[in-house]
Every structure is written in structure tokens, then in C-alpha cells.
Amino acid sequence: MDITRAGSQPSGKGPADWFTGTVRIDPLFQAKDPARAAAAAVTFEPGARTAWHTHPLGQTLIVTAGAGLAQRWGGPGERHWHGASATTAMTHIAIQEQLDGKAVDWMEQVTDEQYQARSKA
């Protein structure tokens, strides 16, 4: 059993290669062999979002505060993005499993046009 005290792991800024806008990542737990699951609490300021990406073994998002947007294409291994609405911040817990040490494949940024089209849907 691992017990981690809240606040004992430093927050990080979402890298510009993977996010648009202001994003804070608070690690919750990392996968330790033989486990494959890892999780983080991710806070998106209004208008902030991920780049397009996929997860080799899927992802579970639990929205804990605010209002978010998401868009997905496809089935298993679906290409998708998620983030805050244009006017309200959003925090979610993201849980994903690693396959061969990799939990995500990052792609191109979501364009303003794609984001705005989703925010009007």
C-alpha cells in the first residue's frame, strides 16, 4: 500500500507542446511495476485545452469542478481532446494505463476554429 499526503508532490505547468492556455497538473499517483495505471488532477483555466491525442489503453476522466468540453473521433484508441469551456475553468482527474511504458500519444494542437465549433455545439 502506498499512502501519499496531499500536496506532497509538486504541481506542474501543462507543457505548451501538449496544451493551449493555462493548465496545472497535480500528480496523484504513478504506475509502479507491475501496475500500469497512473493519475493526475488537471486544472484548465477558461479556454485552455489539450492537444489532440490518443491513449493506447484508454482513459477515464472524472470532472470534479467547473465546466468542460471534449471532442472525440473513432472508437478504441480514439483521437480526442478535452478542456475548459470558454468562460469557466474545469478540473478533472485523468486516469490512464501505460502500454510498454507509454500512456499517451500526442498529436497536433486543437485549432481555435475546432474549439469554437465545439463550444457552440
XYZ file of N, CA and C in Angstrom, residues 14-19 51 106-107 109:
30
model
N 1.193 22.695 -17.532
C 0.972 21.898 -18.736
C 1.871 22.386 -19.859
N 2.708 21.522 -20.433
C 3.639 21.941 -21.483
C 2.924 22.495 -22.717
N 3.463 23.558 -23.295
C 2.862 24.207 -24.467
C 2.773 23.270 -25.664
N 3.604 22.244 -25.733
C 3.517 21.285 -26.840
C 2.240 20.450 -26.765
N 1.673 20.306 -25.568
C 0.519 19.433 -25.358
C -0.754 20.173 -24.988
N -0.640 21.455 -24.607
C -1.791 22.210 -24.121
C -1.825 23.610 -24.729
N -4.029 19.186 -26.561
C -3.878 18.930 -27.996
C -4.654 17.648 -28.311
N 0.687 12.118 -28.230
C 0.273 13.491 -28.510
C 0.316 13.771 -29.998
N -0.634 14.600 -30.450
C -0.740 14.980 -31.859
C -0.752 16.508 -31.953
N -2.085 20.510 -32.155
C -2.934 21.346 -31.309
C -4.346 21.431 -31.889
